[in-house]
Amino acid sequence: SFSVRQKNYYSIVQNIETEVSWGSDLSPIIYNIFTVDISTTNQTLLASFADDTIILTTNNISNIASQNL
């Protein structure tokens, strides 16, 4: 599932209805299309391994950590 954030507004949570089969010839291409432009800031770190990606940030104030993402 996913939701979209624009500034302080969030969309309702939507289910992901389709996917590319694991092991499909298209899987690496589609993965690269969707992850090549993940943006980061000075407060975030992007870590990837195989098809797992995480965006990391830290702050003593949880609201600021959330805003950094």
One Martini backbone bead per residue (centre of mass of N, CA, C, O) as a GRO file, in nm:
protein
   69
    1SER     BB    1   0.103   0.031   0.009
    2PHE     BB    2   0.002   0.388  -0.032
    3SER     BB    3   0.105   0.734  -0.016
    4VAL     BB    4   0.070   1.089  -0.059
    5ARG     BB    5   0.292   1.370  -0.023
    6GLN     BB    6   0.203   1.728   0.018
    7LYS     BB    7   0.352   1.849   0.241
    8ASN     BB    8   0.082   1.831   0.483
    9TYR     BB    9  -0.049   1.627   0.275
   10TYR     BB   10  -0.253   1.328   0.260
   11SER     BB   11  -0.342   1.059   0.123
   12ILE     BB   12  -0.499   0.794   0.079
   13VAL     BB   13  -0.480   0.469   0.113
   14GLN     BB   14  -0.337   0.245  -0.126
   15ASN     BB   15  -0.346  -0.022  -0.324
   16ILE     BB   16  -0.150  -0.260  -0.482
   17GLU     BB   17  -0.254  -0.440  -0.768
   18THR     BB   18   0.031  -0.465  -0.907
   19GLU     BB   19   0.301  -0.664  -1.059
   20VAL     BB   20   0.614  -0.787  -1.100
   21SER     BB   21   0.750  -1.063  -1.146
   22TRP     BB   22   0.958  -1.262  -1.009
   23GLY     BB   23   1.216  -1.287  -1.252
   24SER     BB   24   1.168  -1.094  -1.452
   25ASP     BB   25   1.302  -0.922  -1.717
   26LEU     BB   26   1.177  -0.636  -1.607
   27SER     BB   27   1.261  -0.588  -1.313
   28PRO     BB   28   1.532  -0.422  -1.335
   29ILE     BB   29   1.418  -0.191  -1.505
   30ILE     BB   30   1.188  -0.097  -1.323
   31TYR     BB   31   1.355  -0.047  -1.073
   32ASN     BB   32   1.537   0.175  -1.201
   33ILE     BB   33   1.315   0.375  -1.276
   34PHE     BB   34   1.205   0.409  -0.966
   35THR     BB   35   1.515   0.468  -0.823
   36VAL     BB   36   1.703   0.683  -0.971
   37ASP     BB   37   1.520   0.951  -0.840
   38ILE     BB   38   1.592   0.947  -0.550
   39SER     BB   39   1.584   1.174  -0.309
   40THR     BB   40   1.813   1.383  -0.130
   41THR     BB   41   1.972   1.515   0.155
   42ASN     BB   42   2.167   1.633   0.413
   43GLN     BB   43   1.963   1.448   0.618
   44THR     BB   44   2.012   1.201   0.419
   45LEU     BB   45   2.019   0.838   0.351
   46LEU     BB   46   2.098   0.608   0.095
   47ALA     BB   47   2.016   0.254   0.098
   48SER     BB   48   2.138  -0.029  -0.099
   49PHE     BB   49   2.019  -0.378  -0.168
   50ALA     BB   50   1.939  -0.474  -0.438
   51ASP     BB   51   1.580  -0.443  -0.374
   52ASP     BB   52   1.670  -0.266  -0.128
   53THR     BB   53   1.540   0.037   0.030
   54ILE     BB   54   1.666   0.318   0.231
   55ILE     BB   55   1.574   0.601   0.432
   56LEU     BB   56   1.783   0.804   0.630
   57THR     BB   57   1.731   0.956   0.961
   58THR     BB   58   1.812   1.209   1.218
   59ASN     BB   59   1.657   1.310   1.538
   60ASN     BB   60   1.550   1.415   1.849
   61ILE     BB   61   1.305   1.511   1.674
   62SER     BB   62   1.057   1.343   1.522
   63ASN     BB   63   0.934   1.563   1.334
   64ILE     BB   64   1.200   1.631   1.191
   65ALA     BB   65   1.263   1.353   1.084
   66SER     BB   66   1.007   1.337   0.909
   67GLN     BB   67   1.069   1.593   0.736
   68ASN     BB   68   1.337   1.484   0.610
   69LEU     BB   69   1.176   1.268   0.429
   0.00000   0.00000   0.00000
